Amino acid sequence: MNKKIRHLTKAAVIAAVYTVLTLLSGAFGLAYGNVQFRISEAMCILPLFTSAAIPGLTVGCLISNIFSTVNPVDMVIGTLASFLAAVCTRKCRFLTVRGFPFLSLLFPVLFNAVFVGAEIAFFSGADAFIPVFTANALSVGAGEAAVIYTLGTALFFFIRKNDRMGSFLSD
């Protein structure tokens, strides 16, 4: 198969799965707002395996944020956070602690905490931006960290042990 078509196919599959998992999380009230536990965020480990995850996660986040209950601006801010996190995760994929990319997986946590936390604080209308931002950044970051370091870690090891999945994802 043509390399460009394969890359595009992987990105499309990642975007579709991300969107479905986000909407599933949203059905339980976990995908949007200051408390987020998006199952789809486990997929933020995928840039460790393939560069197709960068556009895949970005487009998946954009489509998912169309349904945001926070603000239409979430389509821009949340998507930008996901894009930057995916790029940084990919660039730092070789930074490991005993073979596990612990530091690389901090990028989705940090970017989502800062960008989404600031977005929620800004649009909350509260007078005291810093305390509201801090509370929201900690809340969003904690949810992201919980997903990344539990479900994302499980997905990471599943992909590494599963030859078929690993070969599909590898660049």
Short mmCIF file of N, CA and C in Angstrom, two decimals:
data_model
loop_
_atom_site.label_atom_id
_atom_site.label_comp_id
_atom_site.label_asym_id
_atom_site.label_seq_id
_atom_site.Cartn_x
_atom_site.Cartn_y
_atom_site.Cartn_z
N MET A 1 0.84 -1.17 0.00
CA MET A 1 0.00 0.00 0.00
C MET A 1 0.89 1.24 0.00
N ASN A 2 0.48 2.26 -0.71
CA ASN A 2 1.18 3.53 -0.77
C ASN A 2 1.38 4.07 0.64
N LYS A 3 2.57 4.58 0.93
CA LYS A 3 2.92 5.05 2.27
C LYS A 3 2.02 6.20 2.73
N LYS A 4 1.68 7.12 1.83
CA LYS A 4 0.82 8.25 2.18
C LYS A 4 -0.60 7.79 2.51
N ILE A 5 -1.09 6.84 1.74
CA ILE A 5 -2.43 6.31 1.98
C ILE A 5 -2.46 5.57 3.31
N ARG A 6 -1.43 4.81 3.59
CA ARG A 6 -1.34 4.08 4.86
C ARG A 6 -1.32 5.07 6.04
N HIS A 7 -0.55 6.13 5.92
CA HIS A 7 -0.47 7.16 6.96
C HIS A 7 -1.83 7.81 7.19
N LEU A 8 -2.49 8.17 6.10
CA LEU A 8 -3.81 8.80 6.17
C LEU A 8 -4.84 7.84 6.78
N THR A 9 -4.76 6.57 6.41
CA THR A 9 -5.69 5.56 6.94
C THR A 9 -5.51 5.42 8.45
N LYS A 10 -4.26 5.35 8.90
CA LYS A 10 -4.00 5.25 10.34
C LYS A 10 -4.53 6.47 11.07
N ALA A 11 -4.29 7.64 10.51
CA ALA A 11 -4.77 8.88 11.15
C ALA A 11 -6.29 8.90 11.22
N ALA A 12 -6.95 8.46 10.16
CA ALA A 12 -8.42 8.44 10.14
C ALA A 12 -8.98 7.45 11.16
N VAL A 13 -8.37 6.29 11.27
CA VAL A 13 -8.82 5.30 12.25
C VAL A 13 -8.64 5.86 13.66
N ILE A 14 -7.50 6.47 13.93
CA ILE A 14 -7.24 7.05 15.25
C ILE A 14 -8.26 8.15 15.55
N ALA A 15 -8.53 9.03 14.58
CA ALA A 15 -9.51 10.10 14.78
C ALA A 15 -10.90 9.54 15.07
N ALA A 16 -11.29 8.52 14.33
CA ALA A 16 -12.61 7.92 14.52
C ALA A 16 -12.75 7.26 15.89
N VAL A 17 -11.75 6.49 16.28
CA VAL A 17 -11.81 5.81 17.58
C VAL A 17 -11.78 6.84 18.71
N TYR A 18 -10.93 7.86 18.58
CA TYR A 18 -10.86 8.92 19.59
C TYR A 18 -12.23 9.58 19.76
N THR A 19 -12.87 9.91 18.64
CA THR A 19 -14.18 10.57 18.68
C THR A 19 -15.23 9.69 19.35
N VAL A 20 -15.29 8.44 18.97
CA VAL A 20 -16.27 7.52 19.56
C VAL A 20 -16.05 7.38 21.06
N LEU A 21 -14.80 7.23 21.47
CA LEU A 21 -14.51 7.07 22.90
C LEU A 21 -14.81 8.35 23.68
N THR A 22 -14.58 9.51 23.07
CA THR A 22 -14.91 10.77 23.74
C THR A 22 -16.42 10.91 23.89
N LEU A 23 -17.16 10.60 22.84
CA LEU A 23 -18.61 10.69 22.93
C LEU A 23 -19.16 9.70 23.94
N LEU A 24 -18.56 8.54 24.04
CA LEU A 24 -18.94 7.56 25.06
C LEU A 24 -18.69 8.14 26.45
N SER A 25 -17.54 8.75 26.65
CA SER A 25 -17.24 9.40 27.94
C SER A 25 -18.23 10.52 28.21
N GLY A 26 -18.57 11.26 27.16
CA GLY A 26 -19.53 12.36 27.29
C GLY A 26 -20.90 11.89 27.71
N ALA A 27 -21.29 10.70 27.29
CA ALA A 27 -22.59 10.15 27.68
C ALA A 27 -22.68 9.95 29.19
N PHE A 28 -21.53 9.84 29.84
CA PHE A 28 -21.48 9.68 31.30
C PHE A 28 -21.06 10.97 32.00
N GLY A 29 -21.02 12.07 31.25
CA GLY A 29 -20.67 13.37 31.82
C GLY A 29 -19.19 13.53 32.15
N LEU A 30 -18.34 12.77 31.48
CA LEU A 30 -16.92 12.79 31.82
C LEU A 30 -16.01 13.42 30.76
N ALA A 31 -16.56 13.90 29.67
CA ALA A 31 -15.71 14.35 28.57
C ALA A 31 -15.46 15.85 28.53
N TYR A 32 -16.32 16.63 29.14
CA TYR A 32 -16.21 18.08 29.01
C TYR A 32 -16.33 18.73 30.38
N GLY A 33 -15.80 19.94 30.50
CA GLY A 33 -15.89 20.68 31.76
C GLY A 33 -14.64 20.56 32.59
N ASN A 34 -14.76 21.00 33.85
CA ASN A 34 -13.56 21.03 34.70
C ASN A 34 -13.21 19.67 35.29
N VAL A 35 -14.11 18.71 35.22
CA VAL A 35 -13.80 17.33 35.60
C VAL A 35 -13.88 16.50 34.33
N GLN A 36 -12.72 16.04 33.87
CA GLN A 36 -12.67 15.27 32.63
C GLN A 36 -11.98 13.95 32.87
N PHE A 37 -12.61 12.94 32.36
CA PHE A 37 -12.01 11.59 32.39
C PHE A 37 -12.35 10.94 31.06
N ARG A 38 -11.79 11.53 29.99
CA ARG A 38 -12.04 11.02 28.64
C ARG A 38 -11.27 9.72 28.45
N ILE A 39 -11.99 8.66 28.21
CA ILE A 39 -11.36 7.37 27.93
C ILE A 39 -10.43 7.51 26.72
N SER A 40 -10.84 8.34 25.78
CA SER A 40 -10.07 8.54 24.54
C SER A 40 -8.68 9.10 24.79
N GLU A 41 -8.47 9.77 25.90
CA GLU A 41 -7.16 10.35 26.18
C GLU A 41 -6.09 9.29 26.41
N ALA A 42 -6.49 8.07 26.65
CA ALA A 42 -5.51 6.97 26.73
C ALA A 42 -4.76 6.86 25.40
N MET A 43 -5.41 7.27 24.32
CA MET A 43 -4.80 7.20 23.00
C MET A 43 -3.68 8.21 22.80
N CYS A 44 -3.49 9.11 23.75
CA CYS A 44 -2.40 10.10 23.66
C CYS A 44 -1.03 9.44 23.71
N ILE A 45 -0.99 8.14 23.96
CA ILE A 45 0.28 7.42 23.92
C ILE A 45 0.64 7.03 22.48
N LEU A 46 -0.29 7.11 21.58
CA LEU A 46 -0.06 6.65 20.21
C LEU A 46 1.05 7.37 19.45
N PRO A 47 1.31 8.67 19.71
CA PRO A 47 2.46 9.28 19.02
C PRO A 47 3.80 8.61 19.34
N LEU A 48 3.84 7.83 20.40
CA LEU A 48 5.05 7.08 20.70
C LEU A 48 5.32 6.02 19.63
N PHE A 49 4.27 5.59 18.95
CA PHE A 49 4.37 4.51 17.97
C PHE A 49 4.29 4.98 16.52
N THR A 50 3.54 6.05 16.27
CA THR A 50 3.33 6.48 14.90
C THR A 50 3.11 7.99 14.80
N SER A 51 3.67 8.58 13.77
CA SER A 51 3.46 10.01 13.53
C SER A 51 2.03 10.27 13.05
N ALA A 52 1.35 9.24 12.55
CA ALA A 52 -0.05 9.40 12.12
C ALA A 52 -0.97 9.74 13.28
N ALA A 53 -0.50 9.50 14.50
CA ALA A 53 -1.31 9.83 15.66
C ALA A 53 -1.44 11.34 15.85
N ILE A 54 -0.49 12.10 15.34
CA ILE A 54 -0.57 13.56 15.50
C ILE A 54 -1.80 14.11 14.79
N PRO A 55 -1.95 13.89 13.48
CA PRO A 55 -3.19 14.37 12.86
C PRO A 55 -4.42 13.60 13.33
N GLY A 56 -4.25 12.33 13.64
CA GLY A 56 -5.39 11.53 14.09
C GLY A 56 -5.98 12.05 15.39
N LEU A 57 -5.13 12.29 16.38
CA LEU A 57 -5.60 12.81 17.66
C LEU A 57 -6.12 14.23 17.52
N THR A 58 -5.47 15.02 16.68
CA THR A 58 -5.89 16.41 16.49
C THR A 58 -7.28 16.48 15.87
N VAL A 59 -7.49 15.73 14.81
CA VAL A 59 -8.80 15.73 14.15
C VAL A 59 -9.86 15.10 15.06
N GLY A 60 -9.49 14.03 15.74
CA GLY A 60 -10.42 13.40 16.67
C GLY A 60 -10.85 14.35 17.77
N CYS A 61 -9.91 15.11 18.29
CA CYS A 61 -10.23 16.10 19.33
C CYS A 61 -11.12 17.21 18.76
N LEU A 62 -10.80 17.68 17.57
CA LEU A 62 -11.60 18.73 16.94
C LEU A 62 -13.05 18.27 16.76
N ILE A 63 -13.24 17.09 16.22
CA ILE A 63 -14.60 16.57 16.01
C ILE A 63 -15.29 16.39 17.35
N SER A 64 -14.59 15.84 18.33
CA SER A 64 -15.17 15.61 19.65
C SER A 64 -15.58 16.92 20.31
N ASN A 65 -14.78 17.96 20.13
CA ASN A 65 -15.06 19.23 20.79
C ASN A 65 -16.17 20.02 20.12
N ILE A 66 -16.64 19.56 18.98
CA ILE A 66 -17.86 20.15 18.40
C ILE A 66 -19.01 19.97 19.37
N PHE A 67 -18.96 18.89 20.15
CA PHE A 67 -20.03 18.56 21.09
C PHE A 67 -19.76 19.10 22.49
N SER A 68 -18.73 19.93 22.65
CA SER A 68 -18.36 20.46 23.96
C SER A 68 -19.50 21.23 24.59
N THR A 69 -19.69 20.97 25.87
CA THR A 69 -20.70 21.71 26.63
C THR A 69 -20.10 22.96 27.27
N VAL A 70 -18.79 23.14 27.10
CA VAL A 70 -18.10 24.26 27.73
C VAL A 70 -18.27 25.53 26.90
N ASN A 71 -17.78 25.50 25.68
CA ASN A 71 -17.77 26.69 24.86
C ASN A 71 -17.29 26.29 23.47
N PRO A 72 -17.81 26.92 22.43
CA PRO A 72 -17.32 26.61 21.08
C PRO A 72 -15.82 26.87 20.92
N VAL A 73 -15.27 27.73 21.74
CA VAL A 73 -13.84 28.02 21.69
C VAL A 73 -13.04 26.77 22.02
N ASP A 74 -13.66 25.81 22.69
CA ASP A 74 -13.00 24.55 23.03
C ASP A 74 -12.54 23.82 21.78
N MET A 75 -13.23 24.06 20.66
CA MET A 75 -12.82 23.44 19.40
C MET A 75 -11.42 23.91 19.02
N VAL A 76 -11.08 25.14 19.35
CA VAL A 76 -9.77 25.69 19.02
C VAL A 76 -8.77 25.40 20.13
N ILE A 77 -9.11 25.77 21.35
CA ILE A 77 -8.17 25.66 22.48
C ILE A 77 -7.85 24.19 22.79
N GLY A 78 -8.89 23.38 22.95
CA GLY A 78 -8.67 21.97 23.26
C GLY A 78 -7.93 21.24 22.15
N THR A 79 -8.26 21.58 20.92
CA THR A 79 -7.60 20.95 19.78
C THR A 79 -6.13 21.38 19.70
N LEU A 80 -5.87 22.64 19.96
CA LEU A 80 -4.49 23.11 19.97
C LEU A 80 -3.68 22.41 21.06
N ALA A 81 -4.28 22.25 22.23
CA ALA A 81 -3.60 21.55 23.33
C ALA A 81 -3.28 20.11 22.92
N SER A 82 -4.23 19.44 22.29
CA SER A 82 -4.01 18.06 21.86
C SER A 82 -2.93 17.97 20.79
N PHE A 83 -2.95 18.90 19.85
CA PHE A 83 -1.95 18.91 18.79
C PHE A 83 -0.54 19.09 19.37
N LEU A 84 -0.37 20.10 20.22
CA LEU A 84 0.95 20.38 20.81
C LEU A 84 1.42 19.22 21.67
N ALA A 85 0.51 18.63 22.42
CA ALA A 85 0.87 17.47 23.26
C ALA A 85 1.32 16.30 22.39
N ALA A 86 0.60 16.05 21.30
CA ALA A 86 0.95 14.94 20.40
C ALA A 86 2.32 15.17 19.76
N VAL A 87 2.58 16.38 19.32
CA VAL A 87 3.87 16.70 18.70
C VAL A 87 5.00 16.50 19.72
N CYS A 88 4.83 17.03 20.92
CA CYS A 88 5.88 16.91 21.94
C CYS A 88 6.07 15.46 22.38
N THR A 89 4.98 14.72 22.50
CA THR A 89 5.07 13.30 22.85
C THR A 89 5.87 12.55 21.80
N ARG A 90 5.59 12.83 20.54
CA ARG A 90 6.30 12.19 19.44
C ARG A 90 7.79 12.56 19.46
N LYS A 91 8.09 13.84 19.62
CA LYS A 91 9.48 14.30 19.60
C LYS A 91 10.31 13.71 20.74
N CYS A 92 9.66 13.49 21.88
CA CYS A 92 10.39 13.02 23.08
C CYS A 92 10.18 11.54 23.36
N ARG A 93 9.75 10.79 22.36
CA ARG A 93 9.41 9.38 22.57
C ARG A 93 10.58 8.52 23.03
N PHE A 94 11.79 8.98 22.79
CA PHE A 94 12.96 8.19 23.18
C PHE A 94 13.42 8.48 24.61
N LEU A 95 12.81 9.46 25.25
CA LEU A 95 13.13 9.76 26.65
C LEU A 95 12.35 8.78 27.53
N THR A 96 13.04 7.80 28.05
CA THR A 96 12.37 6.78 28.83
C THR A 96 13.02 6.60 30.20
N VAL A 97 12.26 6.06 31.10
CA VAL A 97 12.76 5.66 32.41
C VAL A 97 12.56 4.15 32.47
N ARG A 98 13.68 3.42 32.37
CA ARG A 98 13.63 1.95 32.33
C ARG A 98 12.72 1.43 31.21
N GLY A 99 12.80 2.08 30.07
CA GLY A 99 12.05 1.65 28.90
C GLY A 99 10.63 2.16 28.82
N PHE A 100 10.18 2.89 29.84
CA PHE A 100 8.82 3.43 29.82
C PHE A 100 8.89 4.94 29.60
N PRO A 101 8.09 5.46 28.68
CA PRO A 101 8.15 6.89 28.32
C PRO A 101 7.40 7.79 29.31
N PHE A 102 7.73 7.67 30.57
CA PHE A 102 7.03 8.40 31.63
C PHE A 102 7.00 9.91 31.35
N LEU A 103 8.14 10.47 30.98
CA LEU A 103 8.22 11.92 30.76
C LEU A 103 7.45 12.36 29.53
N SER A 104 7.48 11.57 28.48
CA SER A 104 6.75 11.91 27.25
C SER A 104 5.25 12.00 27.50
N LEU A 105 4.77 11.19 28.41
CA LEU A 105 3.34 11.17 28.69
C LEU A 105 2.88 12.33 29.57
N LEU A 106 3.84 13.11 30.05
CA LEU A 106 3.46 14.31 30.80
C LEU A 106 2.91 15.41 29.90
N PHE A 107 3.28 15.39 28.62
CA PHE A 107 2.85 16.46 27.73
C PHE A 107 1.33 16.58 27.61
N PRO A 108 0.59 15.49 27.39
CA PRO A 108 -0.86 15.64 27.34
C PRO A 108 -1.43 16.17 28.66
N VAL A 109 -0.85 15.75 29.77
CA VAL A 109 -1.32 16.22 31.08
C VAL A 109 -1.08 17.72 31.21
N LEU A 110 0.13 18.17 30.92
CA LEU A 110 0.48 19.58 31.08
C LEU A 110 -0.27 20.49 30.11
N PHE A 111 -0.29 20.13 28.83
CA PHE A 111 -0.96 20.99 27.86
C PHE A 111 -2.46 21.08 28.13
N ASN A 112 -3.09 19.97 28.43
CA ASN A 112 -4.53 20.02 28.72
C ASN A 112 -4.81 20.77 30.01
N ALA A 113 -4.00 20.56 31.03
CA ALA A 113 -4.20 21.27 32.29
C ALA A 113 -4.13 22.78 32.07
N VAL A 114 -3.09 23.23 31.39
CA VAL A 114 -2.88 24.67 31.21
C VAL A 114 -3.90 25.26 30.24
N PHE A 115 -4.03 24.70 29.05
CA PHE A 115 -4.91 25.28 28.03
C PHE A 115 -6.38 25.18 28.42
N VAL A 116 -6.81 23.99 28.78
CA VAL A 116 -8.23 23.80 29.11
C VAL A 116 -8.56 24.47 30.44
N GLY A 117 -7.62 24.38 31.40
CA GLY A 117 -7.84 25.07 32.67
C GLY A 117 -8.01 26.57 32.48
N ALA A 118 -7.18 27.17 31.64
CA ALA A 118 -7.28 28.61 31.35
C ALA A 118 -8.57 28.93 30.62
N GLU A 119 -8.93 28.09 29.68
CA GLU A 119 -10.17 28.31 28.92
C GLU A 119 -11.38 28.30 29.85
N ILE A 120 -11.47 27.31 30.70
CA ILE A 120 -12.61 27.21 31.62
C ILE A 120 -12.62 28.42 32.57
N ALA A 121 -11.46 28.78 33.09
CA ALA A 121 -11.38 29.93 34.01
C ALA A 121 -11.79 31.22 33.31
N PHE A 122 -11.32 31.41 32.09
CA PHE A 122 -11.62 32.64 31.35
C PHE A 122 -13.12 32.77 31.09
N PHE A 123 -13.75 31.68 30.69
CA PHE A 123 -15.16 31.74 30.35
C PHE A 123 -16.10 31.53 31.54
N SER A 124 -15.54 31.30 32.71
CA SER A 124 -16.38 31.15 33.90
C SER A 124 -16.93 32.48 34.37
N GLY A 125 -16.26 33.56 33.99
CA GLY A 125 -16.71 34.88 34.40
C GLY A 125 -16.31 35.25 35.82
N ALA A 126 -15.51 34.43 36.44
CA ALA A 126 -15.07 34.71 37.81
C ALA A 126 -14.11 35.89 37.81
N ASP A 127 -14.16 36.66 38.89
CA ASP A 127 -13.29 37.84 39.01
C ASP A 127 -11.84 37.46 39.28
N ALA A 128 -11.63 36.41 40.03
CA ALA A 128 -10.28 36.01 40.42
C ALA A 128 -9.79 34.91 39.49
N PHE A 129 -9.12 35.30 38.40
CA PHE A 129 -8.70 34.34 37.38
C PHE A 129 -7.72 33.30 37.93
N ILE A 130 -6.70 33.73 38.64
CA ILE A 130 -5.63 32.81 39.08
C ILE A 130 -6.17 31.68 39.95
N PRO A 131 -6.96 31.93 40.98
CA PRO A 131 -7.46 30.80 41.78
C PRO A 131 -8.39 29.87 40.98
N VAL A 132 -9.21 30.45 40.11
CA VAL A 132 -10.13 29.63 39.31
C VAL A 132 -9.33 28.82 38.28
N PHE A 133 -8.34 29.46 37.66
CA PHE A 133 -7.47 28.75 36.73
C PHE A 133 -6.75 27.61 37.44
N THR A 134 -6.18 27.89 38.59
CA THR A 134 -5.43 26.87 39.33
C THR A 134 -6.30 25.68 39.65
N ALA A 135 -7.50 25.93 40.14
CA ALA A 135 -8.42 24.84 40.49
C ALA A 135 -8.79 24.02 39.26
N ASN A 136 -9.09 24.70 38.15
CA ASN A 136 -9.47 23.98 36.94
C ASN A 136 -8.29 23.26 36.30
N ALA A 137 -7.11 23.89 36.31
CA ALA A 137 -5.92 23.24 35.75
C ALA A 137 -5.60 21.97 36.55
N LEU A 138 -5.70 22.05 37.86
CA LEU A 138 -5.44 20.86 38.69
C LEU A 138 -6.47 19.77 38.44
N SER A 139 -7.72 20.17 38.30
CA SER A 139 -8.80 19.20 38.06
C SER A 139 -8.65 18.52 36.69
N VAL A 140 -8.46 19.32 35.66
CA VAL A 140 -8.30 18.77 34.31
C VAL A 140 -7.02 17.93 34.25
N GLY A 141 -5.94 18.44 34.82
CA GLY A 141 -4.67 17.72 34.81
C GLY A 141 -4.75 16.40 35.56
N ALA A 142 -5.45 16.39 36.68
CA ALA A 142 -5.59 15.15 37.45
C ALA A 142 -6.37 14.10 36.67
N GLY A 143 -7.43 14.51 36.01
CA GLY A 143 -8.21 13.57 35.19
C GLY A 143 -7.39 13.03 34.04
N GLU A 144 -6.64 13.93 33.40
CA GLU A 144 -5.78 13.53 32.28
C GLU A 144 -4.70 12.57 32.75
N ALA A 145 -4.07 12.89 33.86
CA ALA A 145 -3.02 12.03 34.41
C ALA A 145 -3.57 10.65 34.77
N ALA A 146 -4.75 10.63 35.35
CA ALA A 146 -5.36 9.36 35.73
C ALA A 146 -5.58 8.47 34.51
N VAL A 147 -6.08 9.07 33.43
CA VAL A 147 -6.33 8.29 32.21
C VAL A 147 -5.02 7.86 31.56
N ILE A 148 -4.10 8.81 31.41
CA ILE A 148 -2.82 8.53 30.73
C ILE A 148 -2.04 7.45 31.46
N TYR A 149 -1.94 7.59 32.78
CA TYR A 149 -1.06 6.69 33.52
C TYR A 149 -1.74 5.40 33.97
N THR A 150 -3.02 5.23 33.66
CA THR A 150 -3.68 3.94 33.91
C THR A 150 -4.04 3.30 32.57
N LEU A 151 -5.07 3.82 31.94
CA LEU A 151 -5.52 3.25 30.66
C LEU A 151 -4.46 3.41 29.57
N GLY A 152 -3.80 4.56 29.53
CA GLY A 152 -2.76 4.79 28.53
C GLY A 152 -1.57 3.85 28.71
N THR A 153 -1.20 3.63 29.96
CA THR A 153 -0.10 2.70 30.24
C THR A 153 -0.47 1.28 29.82
N ALA A 154 -1.69 0.88 30.15
CA ALA A 154 -2.16 -0.45 29.74
C ALA A 154 -2.15 -0.58 28.21
N LEU A 155 -2.62 0.47 27.53
CA LEU A 155 -2.62 0.46 26.06
C LEU A 155 -1.19 0.41 25.52
N PHE A 156 -0.29 1.16 26.13
CA PHE A 156 1.12 1.15 25.73
C PHE A 156 1.69 -0.26 25.76
N PHE A 157 1.50 -0.96 26.87
CA PHE A 157 2.06 -2.32 26.99
C PHE A 157 1.33 -3.32 26.10
N PHE A 158 0.03 -3.11 25.89
CA PHE A 158 -0.71 -3.98 24.98
C PHE A 158 -0.15 -3.86 23.56
N ILE A 159 0.07 -2.63 23.12
CA ILE A 159 0.60 -2.42 21.77
C ILE A 159 2.00 -3.00 21.64
N ARG A 160 2.83 -2.81 22.64
CA ARG A 160 4.20 -3.34 22.59
C ARG A 160 4.23 -4.85 22.54
N LYS A 161 3.26 -5.51 23.15
CA LYS A 161 3.25 -6.98 23.18
C LYS A 161 2.48 -7.58 22.02
N ASN A 162 1.64 -6.79 21.37
CA ASN A 162 0.79 -7.29 20.30
C ASN A 162 1.45 -6.94 18.96
N ASP A 163 2.00 -7.95 18.29
CA ASP A 163 2.72 -7.73 17.03
C ASP A 163 1.83 -7.13 15.94
N ARG A 164 0.60 -7.56 15.85
CA ARG A 164 -0.29 -7.04 14.81
C ARG A 164 -0.58 -5.55 15.02
N MET A 165 -0.89 -5.20 16.25
CA MET A 165 -1.19 -3.80 16.56
C MET A 165 0.07 -2.96 16.37
N GLY A 166 1.18 -3.44 16.85
CA GLY A 166 2.44 -2.72 16.70
C GLY A 166 2.82 -2.52 15.25
N SER A 167 2.61 -3.52 14.43
CA SER A 167 2.98 -3.39 13.00
C SER A 167 2.02 -2.45 12.27
N PHE A 168 0.75 -2.43 12.67
CA PHE A 168 -0.20 -1.49 12.07
C PHE A 168 0.20 -0.04 12.39
N LEU A 169 0.61 0.18 13.63
CA LEU A 169 0.90 1.54 14.07
C LEU A 169 2.27 2.04 13.67
N SER A 170 3.24 1.18 13.55
CA SER A 170 4.61 1.64 13.34
C SER A 170 4.76 2.40 12.03
N ASP A 171 5.65 3.39 12.07
CA ASP A 171 5.93 4.19 10.87
C ASP A 171 6.91 3.47 9.97
#
